[in-house]
CSV table of C-alpha atoms in Angstrom, one decimal:
chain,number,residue,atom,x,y,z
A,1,UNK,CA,-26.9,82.2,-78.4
A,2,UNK,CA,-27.0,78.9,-80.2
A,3,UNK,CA,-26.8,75.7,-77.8
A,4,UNK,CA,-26.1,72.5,-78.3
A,5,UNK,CA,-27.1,69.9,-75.7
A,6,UNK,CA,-26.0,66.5,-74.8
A,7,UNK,CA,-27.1,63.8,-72.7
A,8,UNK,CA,-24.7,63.7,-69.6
A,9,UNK,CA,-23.5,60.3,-69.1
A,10,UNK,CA,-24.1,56.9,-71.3
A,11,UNK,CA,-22.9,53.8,-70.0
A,12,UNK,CA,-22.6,50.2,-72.5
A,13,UNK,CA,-21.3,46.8,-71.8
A,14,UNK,CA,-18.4,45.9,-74.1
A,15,UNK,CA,-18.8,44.8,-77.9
A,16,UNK,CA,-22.6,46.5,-78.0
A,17,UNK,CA,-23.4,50.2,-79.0
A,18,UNK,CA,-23.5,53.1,-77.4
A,19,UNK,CA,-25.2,56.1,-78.9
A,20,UNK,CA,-24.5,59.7,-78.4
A,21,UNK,CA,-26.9,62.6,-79.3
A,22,UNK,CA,-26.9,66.1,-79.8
A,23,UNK,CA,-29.8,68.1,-80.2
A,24,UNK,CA,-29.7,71.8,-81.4
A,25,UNK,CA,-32.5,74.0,-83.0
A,26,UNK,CA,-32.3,73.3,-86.8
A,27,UNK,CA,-28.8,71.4,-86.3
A,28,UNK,CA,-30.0,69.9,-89.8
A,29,UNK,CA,-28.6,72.6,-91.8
A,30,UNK,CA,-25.5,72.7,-89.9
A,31,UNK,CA,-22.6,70.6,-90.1
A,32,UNK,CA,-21.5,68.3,-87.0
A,33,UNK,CA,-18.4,67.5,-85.7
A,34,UNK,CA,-17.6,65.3,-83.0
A,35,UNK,CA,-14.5,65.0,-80.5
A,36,UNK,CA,-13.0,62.3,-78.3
A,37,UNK,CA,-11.4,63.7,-75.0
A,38,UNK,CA,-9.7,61.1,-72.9
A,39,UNK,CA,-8.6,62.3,-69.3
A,40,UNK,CA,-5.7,64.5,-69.3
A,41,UNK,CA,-5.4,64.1,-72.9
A,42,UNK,CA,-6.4,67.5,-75.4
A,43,UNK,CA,-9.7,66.3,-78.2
A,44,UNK,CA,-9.3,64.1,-80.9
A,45,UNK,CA,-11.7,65.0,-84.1
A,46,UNK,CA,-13.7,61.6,-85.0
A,47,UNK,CA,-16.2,62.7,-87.1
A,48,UNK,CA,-16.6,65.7,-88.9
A,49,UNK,CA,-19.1,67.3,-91.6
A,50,UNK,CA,-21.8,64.7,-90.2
A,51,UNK,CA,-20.5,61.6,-90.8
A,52,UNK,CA,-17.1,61.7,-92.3
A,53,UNK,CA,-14.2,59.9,-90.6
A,54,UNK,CA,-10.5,61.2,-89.9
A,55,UNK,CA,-8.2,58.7,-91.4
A,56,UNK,CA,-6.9,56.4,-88.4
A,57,UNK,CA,-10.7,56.5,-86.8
A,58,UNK,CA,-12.5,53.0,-86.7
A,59,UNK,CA,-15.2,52.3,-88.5
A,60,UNK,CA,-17.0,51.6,-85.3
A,61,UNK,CA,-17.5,55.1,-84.8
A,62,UNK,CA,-20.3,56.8,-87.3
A,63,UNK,CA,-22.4,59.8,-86.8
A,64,UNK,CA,-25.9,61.2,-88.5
A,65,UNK,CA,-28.5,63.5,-88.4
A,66,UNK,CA,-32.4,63.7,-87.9
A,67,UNK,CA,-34.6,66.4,-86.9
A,68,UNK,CA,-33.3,68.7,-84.5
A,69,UNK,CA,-30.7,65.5,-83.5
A,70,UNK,CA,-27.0,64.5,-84.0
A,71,UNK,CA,-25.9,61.1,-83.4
A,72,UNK,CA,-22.4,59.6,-82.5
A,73,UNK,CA,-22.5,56.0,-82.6
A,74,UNK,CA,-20.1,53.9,-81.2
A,75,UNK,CA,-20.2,50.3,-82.5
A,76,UNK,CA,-19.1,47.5,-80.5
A,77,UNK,CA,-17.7,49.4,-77.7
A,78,UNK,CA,-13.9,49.0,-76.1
A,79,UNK,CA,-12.5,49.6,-73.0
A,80,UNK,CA,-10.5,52.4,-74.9
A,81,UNK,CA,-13.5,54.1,-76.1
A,82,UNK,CA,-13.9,55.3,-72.3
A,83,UNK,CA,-14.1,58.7,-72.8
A,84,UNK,CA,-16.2,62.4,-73.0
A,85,UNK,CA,-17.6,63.2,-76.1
A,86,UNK,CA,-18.5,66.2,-77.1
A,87,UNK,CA,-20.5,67.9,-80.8
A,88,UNK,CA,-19.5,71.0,-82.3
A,89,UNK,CA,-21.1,73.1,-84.9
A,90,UNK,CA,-20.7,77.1,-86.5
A,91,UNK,CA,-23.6,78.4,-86.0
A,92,UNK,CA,-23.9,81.0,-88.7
A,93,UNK,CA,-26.5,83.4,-87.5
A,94,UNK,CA,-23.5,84.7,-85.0
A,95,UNK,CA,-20.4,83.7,-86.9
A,96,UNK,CA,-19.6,81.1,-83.1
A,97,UNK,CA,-18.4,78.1,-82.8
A,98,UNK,CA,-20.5,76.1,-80.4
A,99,UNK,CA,-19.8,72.8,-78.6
A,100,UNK,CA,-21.8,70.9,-76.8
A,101,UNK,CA,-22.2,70.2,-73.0
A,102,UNK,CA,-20.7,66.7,-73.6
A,103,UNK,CA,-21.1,63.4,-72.5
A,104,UNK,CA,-19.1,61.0,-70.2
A,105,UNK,CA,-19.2,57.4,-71.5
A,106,UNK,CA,-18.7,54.7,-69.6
A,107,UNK,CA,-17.8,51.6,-70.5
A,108,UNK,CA,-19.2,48.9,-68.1
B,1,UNK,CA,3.1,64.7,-88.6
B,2,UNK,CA,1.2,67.9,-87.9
B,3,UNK,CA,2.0,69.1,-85.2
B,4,UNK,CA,0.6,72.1,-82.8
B,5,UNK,CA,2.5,73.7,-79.4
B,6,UNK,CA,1.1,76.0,-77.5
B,7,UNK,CA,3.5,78.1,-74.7
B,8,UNK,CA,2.9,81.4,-72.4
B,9,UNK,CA,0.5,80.0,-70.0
B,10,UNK,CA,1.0,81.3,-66.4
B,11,UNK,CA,-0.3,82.8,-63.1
B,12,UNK,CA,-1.2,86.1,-63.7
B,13,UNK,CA,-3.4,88.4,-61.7
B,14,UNK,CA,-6.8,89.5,-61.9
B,15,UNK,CA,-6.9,92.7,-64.6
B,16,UNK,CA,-3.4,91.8,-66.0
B,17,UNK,CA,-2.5,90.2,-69.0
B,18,UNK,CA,-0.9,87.4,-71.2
B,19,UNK,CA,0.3,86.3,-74.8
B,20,UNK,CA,-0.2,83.2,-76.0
B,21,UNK,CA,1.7,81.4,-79.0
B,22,UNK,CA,0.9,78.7,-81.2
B,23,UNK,CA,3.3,77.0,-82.9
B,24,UNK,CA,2.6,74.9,-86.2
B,25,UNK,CA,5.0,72.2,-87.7
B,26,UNK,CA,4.1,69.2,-90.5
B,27,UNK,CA,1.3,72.0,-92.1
B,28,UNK,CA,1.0,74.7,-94.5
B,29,UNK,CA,0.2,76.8,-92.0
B,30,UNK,CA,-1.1,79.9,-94.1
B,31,UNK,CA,-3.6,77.7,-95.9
B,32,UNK,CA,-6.0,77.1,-92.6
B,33,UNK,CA,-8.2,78.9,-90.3
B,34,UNK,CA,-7.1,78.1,-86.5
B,35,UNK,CA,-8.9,78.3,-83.2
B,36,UNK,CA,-8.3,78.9,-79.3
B,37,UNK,CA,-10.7,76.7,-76.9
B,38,UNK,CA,-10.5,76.8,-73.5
B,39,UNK,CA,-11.6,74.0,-70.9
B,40,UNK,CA,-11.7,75.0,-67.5
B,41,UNK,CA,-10.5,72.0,-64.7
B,42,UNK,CA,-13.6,69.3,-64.9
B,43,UNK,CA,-15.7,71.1,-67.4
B,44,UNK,CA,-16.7,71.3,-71.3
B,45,UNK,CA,-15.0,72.7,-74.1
B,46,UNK,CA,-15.9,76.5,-74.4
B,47,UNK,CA,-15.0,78.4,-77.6
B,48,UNK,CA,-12.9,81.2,-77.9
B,49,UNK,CA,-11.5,82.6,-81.4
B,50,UNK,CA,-11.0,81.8,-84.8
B,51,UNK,CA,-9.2,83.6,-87.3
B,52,UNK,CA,-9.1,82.8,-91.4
B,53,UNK,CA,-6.0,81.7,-93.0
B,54,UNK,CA,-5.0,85.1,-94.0
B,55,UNK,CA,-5.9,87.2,-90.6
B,56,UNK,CA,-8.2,89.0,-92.2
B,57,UNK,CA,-11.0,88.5,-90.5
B,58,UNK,CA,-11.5,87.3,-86.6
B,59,UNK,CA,-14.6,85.9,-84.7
B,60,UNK,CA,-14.5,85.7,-80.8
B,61,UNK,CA,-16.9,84.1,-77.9
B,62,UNK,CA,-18.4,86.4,-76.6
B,63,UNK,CA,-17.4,86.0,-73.4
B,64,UNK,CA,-14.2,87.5,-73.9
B,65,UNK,CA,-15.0,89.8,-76.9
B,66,UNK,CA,-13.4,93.1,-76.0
B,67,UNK,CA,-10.5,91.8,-74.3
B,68,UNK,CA,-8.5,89.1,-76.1
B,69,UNK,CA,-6.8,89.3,-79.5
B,70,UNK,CA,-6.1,86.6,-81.9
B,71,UNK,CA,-3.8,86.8,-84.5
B,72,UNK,CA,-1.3,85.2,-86.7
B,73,UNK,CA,2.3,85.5,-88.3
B,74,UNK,CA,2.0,83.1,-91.0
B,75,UNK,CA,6.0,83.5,-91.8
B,76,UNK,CA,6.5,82.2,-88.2
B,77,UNK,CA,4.2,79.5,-88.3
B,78,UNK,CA,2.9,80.9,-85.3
B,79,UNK,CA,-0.9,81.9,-84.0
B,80,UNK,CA,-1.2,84.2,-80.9
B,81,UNK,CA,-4.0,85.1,-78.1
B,82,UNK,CA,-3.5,88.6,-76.2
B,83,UNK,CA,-5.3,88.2,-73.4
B,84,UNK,CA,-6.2,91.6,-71.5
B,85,UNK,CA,-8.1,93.1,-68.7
B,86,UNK,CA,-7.6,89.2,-66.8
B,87,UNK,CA,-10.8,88.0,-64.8
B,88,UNK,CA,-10.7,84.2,-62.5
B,89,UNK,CA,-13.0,83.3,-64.6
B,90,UNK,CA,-10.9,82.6,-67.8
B,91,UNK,CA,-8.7,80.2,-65.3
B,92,UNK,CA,-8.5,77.7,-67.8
B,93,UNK,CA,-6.4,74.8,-69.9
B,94,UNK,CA,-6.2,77.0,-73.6
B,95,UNK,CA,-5.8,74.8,-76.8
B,96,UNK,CA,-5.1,76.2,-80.1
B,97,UNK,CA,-7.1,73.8,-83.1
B,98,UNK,CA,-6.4,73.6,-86.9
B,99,UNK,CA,-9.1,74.1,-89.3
B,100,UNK,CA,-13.0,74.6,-89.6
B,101,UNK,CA,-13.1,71.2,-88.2
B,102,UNK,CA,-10.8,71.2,-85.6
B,103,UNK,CA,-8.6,68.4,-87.0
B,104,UNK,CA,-5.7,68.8,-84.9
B,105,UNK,CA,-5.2,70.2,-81.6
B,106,UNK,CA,-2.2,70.5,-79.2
B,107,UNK,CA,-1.8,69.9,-75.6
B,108,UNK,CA,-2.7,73.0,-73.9
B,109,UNK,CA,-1.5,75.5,-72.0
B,110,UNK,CA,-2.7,76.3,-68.2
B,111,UNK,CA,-3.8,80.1,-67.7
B,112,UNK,CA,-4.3,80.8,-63.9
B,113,UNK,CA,-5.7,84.3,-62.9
B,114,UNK,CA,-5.6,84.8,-59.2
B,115,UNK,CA,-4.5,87.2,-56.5
């Protein structure tokens, strides 16, 4: 089965960047979403088809691909922006819907 | 707004079973695929089903292929999970999600499978 894997944790000081990545064999051809989860709260969608942006999500936050990588980036980083992130992608070869293992982010 | 509410979460024991329901408001419902994803307490997101926007066709994790059911009355506005043959292992927070890309999501609903 197709897996998508993610770097645990991540922790950034306010106001710099904090980058996410999601590797996943050939995730080039696929398209990426990406989801905020705050505790207790369900996901929130922040980027989807690679690098598109659901109206009402900053600009700070931007995703892109390269090689066998997916990456969320998080642009000057806020206290809100605490969070676990997590990628998702349909993997076609099995007609699933795969997430990633996610990443905690904290913000220092 | 678009919003999504799921309801028939419970305690239910090992083997036995549960329905789910979805309900959509602020959305053409029949015009969009829709998903159940489960999180178990402290851990990832884990896939479960998606079914297109007619109900014409249904994919499921396989994990639970076999077993649950997802479906749809789009004159209700409603999507649904049967969930049989219960294990402890599909103890878990169950969101429904709108679209491919998962654009909305509701809050959940607890499913607790113990003896």
């Amino acid at each position: 089965s197709y897996v998508l894997t993610q770097t645990p944790s991540v922790s950034v000081a306010p106001g710099k960047t904090a980058r996410i990545t999601c590797g996943g064999n050939n995730i080039g051809s696929k398209s990426v979403q990406w989801y905020q989860q705050k505790p207790g709260q369900a996901p929130m969608l922040v980027v989807f088809y690679d690098s598109d942006r659901p109206s009402g999500i900053p600009e700070r936050f931007s995703g892109s691909k390269s090689g066998n990588t997916a990456t969320l980036t998080i642009s000057r980083v806020e206290a809100g922006d605490e969070a676990d992130y997590y990628c998702q992608v349909w993997d076609s070869d099995s007609d699933h819907y795969v997430f990633g293992t996610g990443t905690k982010v904290t913000v220092l | 707004q678009v919003q999504l509410v799921e309801s028939g979460g419970g305690v239910v024991q090992p083997g036995g079973s549960l329905r789910l329901s979805c309900t959509v408001s602020g959305s053409i419902f029949s015009s969009f695929g829709m998903h159940w994803v489960r999180q178990t307490p402290g851990n990832g997101l884990e896939w479960v089903a998606f079914i297109r926007y007619d109900g014409n066709n249904a994919s499921y994790a396989d994990s639970v292929k076999g077993r649950f059911t997802i479906s749809r009355d789009n004159s209700k506005n409603t999507l649904y999970l049967q969930m049989n043959s219960l294990r402890t292992e599909d103890t878990a927070v169950y969101y429904c999600a709108r679209r491919v890309a998962l654009d909305y999501w509701g809050q959940g609903t607890l499913v607790t499978v113990s003896s």
